[in-house]
mmCIF file of C-alpha atoms in Angstrom:
data_model
loop_
_atom_site.group_PDB
_atom_site.id
_atom_site.type_symbol
_atom_site.label_atom_id
_atom_site.label_comp_id
_atom_site.label_asym_id
_atom_site.label_seq_id
_atom_site.Cartn_x
_atom_site.Cartn_y
_atom_site.Cartn_z
ATOM 1 C CA UNK A 1 0.000 0.000 0.000
ATOM 2 C CA UNK A 2 0.986 3.662 -0.199
ATOM 3 C CA UNK A 3 0.286 6.401 2.267
ATOM 4 C CA UNK A 4 -1.134 9.840 1.603
ATOM 5 C CA UNK A 5 2.277 11.182 0.701
ATOM 6 C CA UNK A 6 2.750 8.585 -1.999
ATOM 7 C CA UNK A 7 5.352 6.537 -0.150
ATOM 8 C CA UNK A 8 5.145 2.998 1.163
ATOM 9 C CA UNK A 9 2.705 2.528 4.008
ATOM 10 C CA UNK A 10 3.939 1.193 7.306
ATOM 11 C CA UNK A 11 3.797 -2.554 7.568
ATOM 12 C CA UNK A 12 4.422 -3.228 3.888
ATOM 13 C CA UNK A 13 7.760 -4.928 3.516
ATOM 14 C CA UNK A 14 9.106 -4.353 0.061
ATOM 15 C CA UNK A 15 12.029 -2.597 -1.511
ATOM 16 C CA UNK A 16 10.655 0.634 -2.926
ATOM 17 C CA UNK A 17 13.617 0.892 -5.240
ATOM 18 C CA UNK A 18 13.478 -2.647 -6.493
ATOM 19 C CA UNK A 19 13.881 -3.039 -10.201
ATOM 20 C CA UNK A 20 12.036 -6.351 -10.296
ATOM 21 C CA UNK A 21 8.273 -6.337 -10.568
ATOM 22 C CA UNK A 22 8.351 -9.519 -8.501
ATOM 23 C CA UNK A 23 9.190 -7.545 -5.347
ATOM 24 C CA UNK A 24 5.737 -6.337 -4.421
ATOM 25 C CA UNK A 25 3.707 -5.989 -1.224
ATOM 26 C CA UNK A 26 1.269 -8.750 -0.358
ATOM 27 C CA UNK A 27 -1.649 -6.480 -1.231
ATOM 28 C CA UNK A 28 -0.451 -6.226 -4.831
ATOM 29 C CA UNK A 29 -0.010 -9.990 -5.148
ATOM 30 C CA UNK A 30 -3.445 -10.631 -3.667
ATOM 31 C CA UNK A 31 -5.012 -8.188 -6.138
ATOM 32 C CA UNK A 32 -3.009 -9.559 -9.069
ATOM 33 C CA UNK A 33 -3.918 -13.147 -8.135
ATOM 34 C CA UNK A 34 -7.603 -12.313 -8.045
ATOM 35 C CA UNK A 35 -7.143 -10.506 -11.382
ATOM 36 C CA UNK A 36 -5.824 -13.724 -12.917
ATOM 37 C CA UNK A 37 -9.053 -15.481 -11.957
ATOM 38 C CA UNK A 38 -11.129 -12.532 -13.200
ATOM 39 C CA UNK A 39 -9.486 -12.738 -16.623
ATOM 40 C CA UNK A 40 -9.851 -16.519 -16.584
ATOM 41 C CA UNK A 41 -13.590 -15.918 -16.623
ATOM 42 C CA UNK A 42 -13.353 -14.274 -20.066
ATOM 43 C CA UNK A 43 -11.930 -17.287 -21.899
ATOM 44 C CA UNK A 44 -13.395 -19.886 -19.590
ATOM 45 C CA UNK A 45 -16.331 -20.653 -21.853
ATOM 46 C CA UNK A 46 -14.269 -20.836 -25.064
ATOM 47 C CA UNK A 47 -13.643 -24.603 -25.166
ATOM 48 C CA UNK A 48 -17.136 -25.433 -23.921
ATOM 49 C CA UNK A 49 -19.180 -23.200 -26.245
ATOM 50 C CA UNK A 50 -20.157 -26.152 -28.485
ATOM 51 C CA UNK A 51 -20.938 -28.217 -25.358
ATOM 52 C CA UNK A 52 -23.149 -25.442 -23.968
ATOM 53 C CA UNK A 53 -24.951 -25.155 -27.296
ATOM 54 C CA UNK A 54 -25.555 -28.905 -27.289
ATOM 55 C CA UNK A 55 -26.501 -29.100 -23.608
ATOM 56 C CA UNK A 56 -28.991 -26.238 -23.790
ATOM 57 C CA UNK A 57 -30.176 -26.956 -27.352
ATOM 58 C CA UNK A 58 -29.025 -23.528 -28.540
ATOM 59 C CA UNK A 59 -27.555 -22.150 -31.769
ATOM 60 C CA UNK A 60 -24.034 -20.660 -31.990
ATOM 61 C CA UNK A 61 -25.474 -17.151 -32.244
ATOM 62 C CA UNK A 62 -27.513 -17.714 -29.064
ATOM 63 C CA UNK A 63 -24.538 -19.082 -27.169
ATOM 64 C CA UNK A 64 -22.362 -16.189 -28.349
ATOM 65 C CA UNK A 65 -24.648 -13.925 -26.316
ATOM 66 C CA UNK A 66 -22.701 -15.186 -23.290
ATOM 67 C CA UNK A 67 -19.953 -12.820 -24.405
ATOM 68 C CA UNK A 68 -22.284 -10.084 -25.606
ATOM 69 C CA UNK A 69 -24.239 -9.754 -22.358
ATOM 70 C CA UNK A 70 -21.046 -9.989 -20.331
ATOM 71 C CA UNK A 71 -19.199 -7.228 -22.165
ATOM 72 C CA UNK A 72 -22.221 -5.000 -22.778
ATOM 73 C CA UNK A 73 -22.815 -4.774 -19.047
ATOM 74 C CA UNK A 74 -19.070 -4.431 -18.480
ATOM 75 C CA UNK A 75 -18.934 -1.451 -20.856
ATOM 76 C CA UNK A 76 -21.833 0.388 -19.227
ATOM 77 C CA UNK A 77 -20.558 -0.446 -15.743
ATOM 78 C CA UNK A 78 -17.287 1.329 -16.522
ATOM 79 C CA UNK A 79 -19.149 4.604 -15.986
ATOM 80 C CA UNK A 80 -20.107 3.422 -12.507
ATOM 81 C CA UNK A 81 -16.817 1.983 -11.244
ATOM 82 C CA UNK A 82 -15.108 5.307 -10.480
ATOM 83 C CA UNK A 83 -18.320 6.704 -8.994
ATOM 84 C CA UNK A 84 -18.531 3.750 -6.618
ATOM 85 C CA UNK A 85 -14.839 3.408 -5.708
ATOM 86 C CA UNK A 86 -14.421 7.110 -4.970
ATOM 87 C CA UNK A 87 -17.243 6.834 -2.420
ATOM 88 C CA UNK A 88 -16.734 3.477 -0.728
ATOM 89 C CA UNK A 89 -13.010 3.043 -1.364
ATOM 90 C CA UNK A 90 -10.933 0.718 -3.519
ATOM 91 C CA UNK A 91 -10.972 -2.289 -1.204
ATOM 92 C CA UNK A 92 -14.748 -2.338 -0.747
ATOM 93 C CA UNK A 93 -15.238 -1.915 -4.497
ATOM 94 C CA UNK A 94 -12.967 -4.885 -5.193
ATOM 95 C CA UNK A 95 -14.827 -6.992 -2.653
ATOM 96 C CA UNK A 96 -18.206 -5.964 -4.050
ATOM 97 C CA UNK A 97 -17.100 -6.949 -7.547
ATOM 98 C CA UNK A 98 -15.723 -10.276 -6.353
ATOM 99 C CA UNK A 99 -18.897 -11.039 -4.406
ATOM 100 C CA UNK A 100 -21.042 -10.410 -7.493
ATOM 101 C CA UNK A 101 -18.843 -12.684 -9.603
ATOM 102 C CA UNK A 102 -19.043 -15.462 -6.998
ATOM 103 C CA UNK A 103 -22.834 -15.247 -6.887
ATOM 104 C CA UNK A 104 -23.499 -14.988 -10.630
ATOM 105 C CA UNK A 105 -20.824 -17.480 -11.713
ATOM 106 C CA UNK A 106 -22.371 -19.981 -9.302
ATOM 107 C CA UNK A 107 -25.865 -19.240 -10.602
ATOM 108 C CA UNK A 108 -24.616 -19.626 -14.202
ATOM 109 C CA UNK A 109 -23.729 -23.222 -13.404
ATOM 110 C CA UNK A 110 -27.350 -23.897 -12.425
ATOM 111 C CA UNK A 111 -28.866 -22.457 -15.629
ATOM 112 C CA UNK A 112 -31.676 -24.409 -17.241
ATOM 113 C CA UNK A 113 -31.794 -22.387 -20.452
ATOM 114 C CA UNK A 114 -29.503 -20.255 -22.559
ATOM 115 C CA UNK A 115 -31.576 -17.204 -21.576
ATOM 116 C CA UNK A 116 -30.847 -17.776 -17.901
ATOM 117 C CA UNK A 117 -27.172 -18.329 -18.617
ATOM 118 C CA UNK A 118 -26.946 -15.108 -20.636
ATOM 119 C CA UNK A 119 -28.638 -13.197 -17.809
ATOM 120 C CA UNK A 120 -26.298 -14.583 -15.157
ATOM 121 C CA UNK A 121 -23.297 -13.746 -17.348
ATOM 122 C CA UNK A 122 -24.540 -10.152 -17.431
ATOM 123 C CA UNK A 123 -24.477 -10.020 -13.629
ATOM 124 C CA UNK A 124 -21.043 -11.595 -13.757
ATOM 125 C CA UNK A 125 -19.951 -8.807 -16.130
ATOM 126 C CA UNK A 126 -21.066 -6.142 -13.646
ATOM 127 C CA UNK A 127 -18.987 -7.707 -10.891
ATOM 128 C CA UNK A 128 -16.019 -8.131 -13.185
ATOM 129 C CA UNK A 129 -16.175 -4.490 -14.280
ATOM 130 C CA UNK A 130 -16.145 -3.267 -10.686
ATOM 131 C CA UNK A 131 -13.218 -5.520 -9.883
ATOM 132 C CA UNK A 132 -11.014 -5.258 -12.985
ATOM 133 C CA UNK A 133 -11.068 -1.476 -13.386
ATOM 134 C CA UNK A 134 -10.419 -0.937 -9.680
ATOM 135 C CA UNK A 135 -7.744 -3.640 -9.580
ATOM 136 C CA UNK A 136 -5.684 -1.825 -12.203
ATOM 137 C CA UNK A 137 -5.835 1.403 -10.202
ATOM 138 C CA UNK A 138 -4.910 -0.455 -6.990
ATOM 139 C CA UNK A 139 -1.960 -2.220 -8.608
ATOM 140 C CA UNK A 140 -0.689 0.987 -10.227
ATOM 141 C CA UNK A 141 -1.026 2.860 -6.947
ATOM 142 C CA UNK A 142 0.490 0.234 -4.663
ATOM 143 C CA UNK A 143 3.107 -1.513 -6.816
ATOM 144 C CA UNK A 144 6.831 -0.976 -6.374
ATOM 145 C CA UNK A 145 8.841 0.107 -9.396
ATOM 146 C CA UNK A 146 6.513 2.759 -10.845
ATOM 147 C CA UNK A 147 3.605 2.631 -13.281
ATOM 148 C CA UNK A 148 5.563 0.710 -15.960
ATOM 149 C CA UNK A 149 6.172 -2.178 -13.559
ATOM 150 C CA UNK A 150 2.552 -2.058 -12.412
ATOM 151 C CA UNK A 151 1.202 -2.201 -15.964
ATOM 152 C CA UNK A 152 3.467 -5.141 -16.785
ATOM 153 C CA UNK A 153 2.269 -6.924 -13.643
ATOM 154 C CA UNK A 154 -1.336 -6.272 -14.640
ATOM 155 C CA UNK A 155 -0.700 -7.473 -18.193
ATOM 156 C CA UNK A 156 0.993 -10.577 -16.745
ATOM 157 C CA UNK A 157 -2.163 -11.298 -14.763
ATOM 158 C CA UNK A 158 -4.240 -10.736 -17.894
ATOM 159 C CA UNK A 159 -2.101 -13.067 -19.984
ATOM 160 C CA UNK A 160 -1.969 -15.786 -17.344
ATOM 161 C CA UNK A 161 -5.712 -15.571 -16.821
ATOM 162 C CA UNK A 162 -6.470 -15.663 -20.536
ATOM 163 C CA UNK A 163 -4.185 -18.701 -20.889
ATOM 164 C CA UNK A 164 -5.519 -20.625 -17.892
ATOM 165 C CA UNK A 165 -9.199 -19.824 -18.490
ATOM 166 C CA UNK A 166 -9.602 -22.086 -21.541
ATOM 167 C CA UNK A 167 -7.498 -24.775 -19.850
ATOM 168 C CA UNK A 168 -9.700 -24.762 -16.751
ATOM 169 C CA UNK A 169 -12.787 -24.659 -18.944
ATOM 170 C CA UNK A 170 -11.574 -27.717 -20.855
ATOM 171 C CA UNK A 171 -10.552 -29.737 -17.783
ATOM 172 C CA UNK A 172 -13.778 -29.117 -15.888
ATOM 173 C CA UNK A 173 -16.014 -28.808 -18.935
ATOM 174 C CA UNK A 174 -15.086 -32.229 -20.254
ATOM 175 C CA UNK A 175 -17.204 -33.699 -17.441
ATOM 176 C CA UNK A 176 -19.968 -31.104 -17.618
ATOM 177 C CA UNK A 177 -20.265 -27.619 -19.077
ATOM 178 C CA UNK A 178 -21.583 -26.502 -15.673
ATOM 179 C CA UNK A 179 -18.413 -27.276 -13.714
ATOM 180 C CA UNK A 180 -16.255 -24.402 -15.058
ATOM 181 C CA UNK A 181 -18.773 -21.906 -13.697
ATOM 182 C CA UNK A 182 -18.733 -23.512 -10.263
ATOM 183 C CA UNK A 183 -14.928 -23.630 -10.402
ATOM 184 C CA UNK A 184 -14.722 -19.909 -11.144
ATOM 185 C CA UNK A 185 -17.086 -19.111 -8.279
ATOM 186 C CA UNK A 186 -14.848 -21.081 -5.909
ATOM 187 C CA UNK A 187 -11.627 -19.412 -7.103
ATOM 188 C CA UNK A 188 -13.145 -15.951 -6.856
ATOM 189 C CA UNK A 189 -14.262 -16.746 -3.319
ATOM 190 C CA UNK A 190 -10.622 -17.541 -2.526
ATOM 191 C CA UNK A 191 -9.660 -14.197 -4.095
ATOM 192 C CA UNK A 192 -12.264 -12.484 -1.910
ATOM 193 C CA UNK A 193 -10.625 -13.937 1.207
ATOM 194 C CA UNK A 194 -7.136 -12.922 0.036
ATOM 195 C CA UNK A 195 -8.190 -9.333 -0.671
ATOM 196 C CA UNK A 196 -9.905 -9.190 2.715
ATOM 197 C CA UNK A 197 -6.794 -10.437 4.503
ATOM 198 C CA UNK A 198 -3.980 -8.607 2.700
ATOM 199 C CA UNK A 199 -5.294 -5.392 1.161
ATOM 200 C CA UNK A 200 -5.552 -2.378 3.426
ATOM 201 C CA UNK A 201 -8.099 0.257 2.590
ATOM 202 C CA UNK A 202 -6.566 2.897 0.327
ATOM 203 C CA UNK A 203 -7.107 6.590 0.963
ATOM 204 C CA UNK A 204 -10.141 7.817 -0.922
ATOM 205 C CA UNK A 205 -9.532 10.498 -3.543
ATOM 206 C CA UNK A 206 -9.998 14.077 -2.413
ATOM 207 C CA UNK A 207 -12.513 14.597 -5.210
ATOM 208 C CA UNK A 208 -15.353 12.166 -5.808
ATOM 209 C CA UNK A 209 -15.810 10.894 -9.345
ATOM 210 C CA UNK A 210 -19.104 11.649 -11.067
ATOM 211 C CA UNK A 211 -20.851 9.339 -13.504
ATOM 212 C CA UNK A 212 -20.007 11.693 -16.363
ATOM 213 C CA UNK A 213 -16.288 12.132 -15.617
ATOM 214 C CA UNK A 214 -15.211 9.191 -17.836
ATOM 215 C CA UNK A 215 -17.267 10.638 -20.708
ATOM 216 C CA UNK A 216 -15.745 14.087 -20.166
ATOM 217 C CA UNK A 217 -12.270 12.533 -20.140
ATOM 218 C CA UNK A 218 -12.917 11.292 -23.677
ATOM 219 C CA UNK A 219 -12.980 14.935 -24.751
ATOM 220 C CA UNK A 220 -9.193 14.701 -24.762
ATOM 221 C CA UNK A 221 -8.127 14.001 -28.330
ATOM 222 C CA UNK A 222 -5.409 11.513 -27.426
ATOM 223 C CA UNK A 223 -7.573 9.419 -25.121
ATOM 224 C CA UNK A 224 -10.477 9.479 -27.574
ATOM 225 C CA UNK A 225 -8.148 8.362 -30.369
ATOM 226 C CA UNK A 226 -6.782 5.487 -28.288
ATOM 227 C CA UNK A 227 -10.314 4.431 -27.350
ATOM 228 C CA UNK A 228 -11.637 4.533 -30.930
ATOM 229 C CA UNK A 229 -8.676 2.579 -32.270
ATOM 230 C CA UNK A 230 -9.036 0.063 -29.439
ATOM 231 C CA UNK A 231 -12.756 -0.273 -30.267
ATOM 232 C CA UNK A 232 -11.983 -1.580 -33.755
ATOM 233 C CA UNK A 233 -9.123 -3.719 -32.477
ATOM 234 C CA UNK A 234 -11.332 -5.310 -29.833
ATOM 235 C CA UNK A 235 -13.846 -6.317 -32.483
ATOM 236 C CA UNK A 236 -11.067 -8.331 -34.123
ATOM 237 C CA UNK A 237 -9.830 -9.668 -30.785
ATOM 238 C CA UNK A 238 -13.205 -11.004 -29.720
ATOM 239 C CA UNK A 239 -14.080 -12.389 -33.110
ATOM 240 C CA UNK A 240 -11.071 -14.650 -32.616
ATOM 241 C CA UNK A 241 -11.951 -15.431 -29.009
ATOM 242 C CA UNK A 242 -15.699 -16.013 -29.328
ATOM 243 C CA UNK A 243 -16.245 -17.240 -32.893
ATOM 244 C CA UNK A 244 -13.169 -19.362 -33.612
ATOM 245 C CA UNK A 245 -14.176 -22.256 -31.270
ATOM 246 C CA UNK A 246 -17.133 -22.974 -33.559
ATOM 247 C CA UNK A 247 -14.858 -22.884 -36.599
ATOM 248 C CA UNK A 248 -12.268 -25.211 -35.055
ATOM 249 C CA UNK A 249 -15.049 -27.559 -33.861
ATOM 250 C CA UNK A 250 -12.786 -29.479 -31.474
ATOM 251 C CA UNK A 251 -13.328 -31.401 -28.269
ATOM 252 C CA UNK A 252 -13.078 -29.321 -25.066
ATOM 253 C CA UNK A 253 -9.596 -30.722 -24.376
ATOM 254 C CA UNK A 254 -8.220 -29.898 -27.815
ATOM 255 C CA UNK A 255 -9.879 -26.494 -27.944
ATOM 256 C CA UNK A 256 -8.621 -25.744 -24.431
ATOM 257 C CA UNK A 257 -5.082 -26.689 -25.473
ATOM 258 C CA UNK A 258 -5.232 -24.383 -28.505
ATOM 259 C CA UNK A 259 -6.391 -21.409 -26.463
ATOM 260 C CA UNK A 260 -3.941 -22.215 -23.667
ATOM 261 C CA UNK A 261 -1.098 -21.882 -26.189
ATOM 262 C CA UNK A 262 -2.791 -18.738 -27.499
ATOM 263 C CA UNK A 263 -2.859 -17.304 -23.971
ATOM 264 C CA UNK A 264 0.788 -18.181 -23.344
ATOM 265 C CA UNK A 265 1.819 -16.239 -26.439
ATOM 266 C CA UNK A 266 -0.395 -13.371 -25.309
ATOM 267 C CA UNK A 267 1.350 -13.293 -21.915
ATOM 268 C CA UNK A 268 4.900 -13.566 -23.273
ATOM 269 C CA UNK A 269 4.431 -10.943 -25.963
ATOM 270 C CA UNK A 270 2.637 -8.504 -23.670
ATOM 271 C CA UNK A 271 5.234 -8.668 -20.899
ATOM 272 C CA UNK A 272 8.510 -9.497 -22.653
ATOM 273 C CA UNK A 273 8.314 -8.711 -26.363
ATOM 274 C CA UNK A 274 6.135 -5.584 -26.487
ATOM 275 C CA UNK A 275 8.337 -3.403 -24.223
ATOM 276 C CA UNK A 276 11.474 -4.358 -26.157
ATOM 277 C CA UNK A 277 9.805 -3.594 -29.476
ATOM 278 C CA UNK A 278 8.596 -0.258 -28.118
ATOM 279 C CA UNK A 279 12.129 0.608 -27.025
ATOM 280 C CA UNK A 280 13.459 -0.094 -30.508
ATOM 281 C CA UNK A 281 10.712 1.126 -32.836
ATOM 282 C CA UNK A 282 8.416 3.342 -30.750
ATOM 283 C CA UNK A 283 4.952 2.620 -29.398
ATOM 284 C CA UNK A 284 2.886 3.850 -32.339
ATOM 285 C CA UNK A 285 4.890 2.014 -35.003
ATOM 286 C CA UNK A 286 4.706 -1.176 -32.964
ATOM 287 C CA UNK A 287 0.960 -0.809 -32.472
ATOM 288 C CA UNK A 288 0.221 -0.015 -36.118
ATOM 289 C CA UNK A 289 2.394 -2.848 -37.397
ATOM 290 C CA UNK A 290 0.930 -5.347 -34.960
ATOM 291 C CA UNK A 291 -2.616 -4.438 -35.989
ATOM 292 C CA UNK A 292 -1.819 -4.955 -39.672
ATOM 293 C CA UNK A 293 -0.178 -8.323 -38.945
ATOM 294 C CA UNK A 294 -3.213 -9.330 -36.874
ATOM 295 C CA UNK A 295 -5.442 -8.493 -39.840
ATOM 296 C CA UNK A 296 -3.371 -10.741 -42.107
ATOM 297 C CA UNK A 297 -3.419 -13.496 -39.503
ATOM 298 C CA UNK A 298 -7.218 -13.580 -39.156
ATOM 299 C CA UNK A 299 -7.620 -13.644 -42.941
ATOM 300 C CA UNK A 300 -5.508 -16.789 -43.131
ATOM 301 C CA UNK A 301 -7.427 -18.157 -40.144
ATOM 302 C CA UNK A 302 -10.677 -17.697 -42.016
ATOM 303 C CA UNK A 303 -9.591 -19.024 -45.401
ATOM 304 C CA UNK A 304 -6.944 -21.617 -44.517
ATOM 305 C CA UNK A 305 -7.456 -25.308 -43.828
ATOM 306 C CA UNK A 306 -7.985 -26.680 -40.327
ATOM 307 C CA UNK A 307 -4.271 -26.814 -39.517
ATOM 308 C CA UNK A 308 -3.787 -23.227 -40.677
ATOM 309 C CA UNK A 309 -6.763 -22.150 -38.573
ATOM 310 C CA UNK A 310 -5.246 -23.737 -35.450
ATOM 311 C CA UNK A 311 -1.814 -22.183 -36.089
ATOM 312 C CA UNK A 312 -3.247 -18.732 -36.808
ATOM 313 C CA UNK A 313 -5.487 -18.866 -33.749
ATOM 314 C CA UNK A 314 -2.449 -19.512 -31.558
ATOM 315 C CA UNK A 315 -0.326 -16.951 -33.416
ATOM 316 C CA UNK A 316 -2.957 -14.241 -32.956
ATOM 317 C CA UNK A 317 -2.141 -14.332 -29.241
ATOM 318 C CA UNK A 318 1.249 -12.762 -30.005
ATOM 319 C CA UNK A 319 -0.259 -9.769 -31.793
ATOM 320 C CA UNK A 320 -3.018 -9.407 -29.215
ATOM 321 C CA UNK A 321 -0.450 -9.424 -26.410
ATOM 322 C CA UNK A 322 1.537 -6.616 -28.025
ATOM 323 C CA UNK A 323 -1.590 -4.573 -28.691
ATOM 324 C CA UNK A 324 -2.945 -4.964 -25.165
ATOM 325 C CA UNK A 325 0.226 -3.621 -23.567
ATOM 326 C CA UNK A 326 0.583 -0.602 -25.830
ATOM 327 C CA UNK A 327 -3.108 0.321 -25.658
ATOM 328 C CA UNK A 328 -3.134 0.093 -21.851
ATOM 329 C CA UNK A 329 -0.104 2.370 -21.545
ATOM 330 C CA UNK A 330 -1.575 4.861 -23.983
ATOM 331 C CA UNK A 331 -4.927 4.959 -22.221
ATOM 332 C CA UNK A 332 -3.383 5.490 -18.784
ATOM 333 C CA UNK A 333 -0.949 8.204 -19.793
ATOM 334 C CA UNK A 334 -2.085 10.066 -22.881
ATOM 335 C CA UNK A 335 -4.398 12.501 -21.060
ATOM 336 C CA UNK A 336 -4.206 14.515 -17.858
ATOM 337 C CA UNK A 337 -7.285 12.766 -16.413
ATOM 338 C CA UNK A 338 -6.815 10.653 -13.264
ATOM 339 C CA UNK A 339 -5.873 7.103 -14.208
ATOM 340 C CA UNK A 340 -9.121 5.476 -12.928
ATOM 341 C CA UNK A 341 -11.197 8.032 -14.847
ATOM 342 C CA UNK A 342 -9.153 7.671 -18.036
ATOM 343 C CA UNK A 343 -9.288 3.888 -17.764
ATOM 344 C CA UNK A 344 -13.057 3.953 -17.284
ATOM 345 C CA UNK A 345 -13.637 6.177 -20.315
ATOM 346 C CA UNK A 346 -11.314 4.129 -22.484
ATOM 347 C CA UNK A 347 -12.849 0.816 -21.420
ATOM 348 C CA UNK A 348 -16.372 2.188 -21.817
ATOM 349 C CA UNK A 349 -15.702 2.630 -25.544
ATOM 350 C CA UNK A 350 -13.661 -0.473 -26.301
ATOM 351 C CA UNK A 351 -15.812 -3.021 -24.455
ATOM 352 C CA UNK A 352 -18.758 -2.219 -26.703
ATOM 353 C CA UNK A 353 -16.801 -3.849 -29.526
ATOM 354 C CA UNK A 354 -16.170 -6.865 -27.316
ATOM 355 C CA UNK A 355 -19.936 -7.103 -26.909
ATOM 356 C CA UNK A 356 -20.637 -6.608 -30.614
ATOM 357 C CA UNK A 357 -18.190 -9.085 -32.140
ATOM 358 C CA UNK A 358 -19.535 -12.294 -30.516
ATOM 359 C CA UNK A 359 -23.058 -11.327 -31.616
ATOM 360 C CA UNK A 360 -22.355 -10.199 -35.164
ATOM 361 C CA UNK A 361 -19.783 -12.824 -36.180
ATOM 362 C CA UNK A 362 -22.262 -15.763 -36.096
ATOM 363 C CA UNK A 363 -24.939 -13.554 -37.663
ATOM 364 C CA UNK A 364 -22.607 -12.581 -40.502
ATOM 365 C CA UNK A 365 -21.898 -16.274 -41.073
ATOM 366 C CA UNK A 366 -25.638 -16.960 -41.264
ATOM 367 C CA UNK A 367 -26.067 -14.140 -43.770
ATOM 368 C CA UNK A 368 -23.061 -15.100 -45.904
ATOM 369 C CA UNK A 369 -20.559 -17.891 -45.189
ATOM 370 C CA UNK A 370 -17.996 -18.909 -42.567
ATOM 371 C CA UNK A 371 -15.175 -16.851 -44.145
ATOM 372 C CA UNK A 372 -16.773 -13.393 -44.108
ATOM 373 C CA UNK A 373 -16.703 -12.848 -40.297
ATOM 374 C CA UNK A 374 -12.908 -13.039 -40.496
ATOM 375 C CA UNK A 375 -12.842 -10.627 -43.431
ATOM 376 C CA UNK A 376 -14.780 -8.149 -41.295
ATOM 377 C CA UNK A 377 -12.399 -8.778 -38.386
ATOM 378 C CA UNK A 378 -9.408 -8.105 -40.634
ATOM 379 C CA UNK A 379 -10.973 -4.862 -41.839
ATOM 380 C CA UNK A 380 -11.607 -3.628 -38.279
ATOM 381 C CA UNK A 381 -7.983 -4.343 -37.323
ATOM 382 C CA UNK A 382 -6.809 -2.287 -40.308
ATOM 383 C CA UNK A 383 -9.193 0.537 -39.343
ATOM 384 C CA UNK A 384 -7.638 0.486 -35.868
ATOM 385 C CA UNK A 385 -4.203 0.904 -37.453
ATOM 386 C CA UNK A 386 -5.472 3.728 -39.681
ATOM 387 C CA UNK A 387 -6.810 5.583 -36.627
ATOM 388 C CA UNK A 388 -3.387 5.273 -34.983
ATOM 389 C CA UNK A 389 -1.696 6.669 -38.106
ATOM 390 C CA UNK A 390 -4.163 9.525 -38.709
ATOM 391 C CA UNK A 391 -4.197 10.522 -35.029
ATOM 392 C CA UNK A 392 -0.478 9.965 -34.434
ATOM 393 C CA UNK A 393 0.078 13.598 -33.414
ATOM 394 C CA UNK A 394 -2.534 13.338 -30.661
ATOM 395 C CA UNK A 395 -0.990 10.077 -29.479
ATOM 396 C CA UNK A 396 2.686 10.914 -30.021
ATOM 397 C CA UNK A 397 3.137 12.870 -26.780
ATOM 398 C CA UNK A 398 2.290 9.797 -24.752
ATOM 399 C CA UNK A 399 4.316 7.549 -27.016
ATOM 400 C CA UNK A 400 7.371 9.675 -26.240
ATOM 401 C CA UNK A 401 6.680 9.765 -22.502
ATOM 402 C CA UNK A 402 6.089 6.044 -21.981
ATOM 403 C CA UNK A 403 9.800 5.329 -21.486
ATOM 404 C CA UNK A 404 9.507 1.813 -22.894
ATOM 405 C CA UNK A 405 13.175 1.163 -22.174
ATOM 406 C CA UNK A 406 12.459 1.095 -18.445
ATOM 407 C CA UNK A 407 9.417 -1.082 -19.039
ATOM 408 C CA UNK A 408 11.566 -3.510 -21.013
ATOM 409 C CA UNK A 409 14.103 -3.693 -18.196
ATOM 410 C CA UNK A 410 11.313 -4.403 -15.727
ATOM 411 C CA UNK A 411 9.821 -7.077 -17.972
ATOM 412 C CA UNK A 412 13.084 -9.025 -18.144
ATOM 413 C CA UNK A 413 13.064 -9.443 -14.381
ATOM 414 C CA UNK A 414 9.755 -11.323 -14.576
ATOM 415 C CA UNK A 415 11.628 -14.324 -15.873
ATOM 416 C CA UNK A 416 15.064 -13.531 -14.483
ATOM 417 C CA UNK A 417 13.715 -13.315 -10.942
#
């Protein structure tokens, strides 16, 4: 934790000057650990989507609403997270979010229809929004090594969660599609206990956040540009995540293995590769190039044979990992808005694409054929790159101030210990 002066709080034993992001107070590790489980919930249903469709006698487009309801509520809830946390404090907001996830993830496992499951996933999305957005602010505020180390730690949690989610979904879902939901509820309950035990209440901000502050923050040209570009990128991202399992048409184990490898690449490239590439080429060039390569990758995914589809699905994790790191840094630093407010405004915009892609991809297939959803996904990735290029002046100030060299040095210590 940190005290009101910005220094380490009494009782937290960590080296404030440590270069390694591994040297963190217990509160940071507890929050990061719970974040891993929170991100596991995103990809948890990936390997069991066909099983859910079969078990509940639903179509792919109906089952894809599990993502749509989840992220639609998450997007809207981003306007509420700062309002709530600035009034009840970061710790209570985290616990409230975790409690909601525990309840709704457990209820999801009892669903008797796809409608019920979609509704419970919406409640899950509300809890996840409260937790994830606040967790980032807590980690950035309490972590040793500065904001670069904190962002890398957060991205590590994201990557690990995205990798382990499909694996857990496959292991538990092979017995029943209901078990992954119960498993998530249990793990989040453990996270609730860890946050309760190790995280001290942070000082509340001097100024309370209003519901409109995240919207007002988007009036900044740089933040708005990052959010709009991320909107189109997220459509591509979640087309891969939510629609590809139906294209691969594998058993839960095989599908879980594919997305586990995908998540590993996402983690490695977000924490290790992205900072080094930023140091060498600059943030905006790295982001634009990665978006174009992602577009090419999803085109091959859509038009290649089954082997090519598997390889390109896994490979997309590398580009997604790079993009996630650069976008997060841009969103947190490009404007003068407080980080929680900037993060809320940015996420409010981009999560709408995460809600749209799982709904429209199956619909586009129904209207055309199985290839066209990936064509659309490739186009949206290119649009994201075009926004970065056209708005490079608005984004360039932050790209210069990110100091990726320091982030790269911090990232090496993740594996060097």
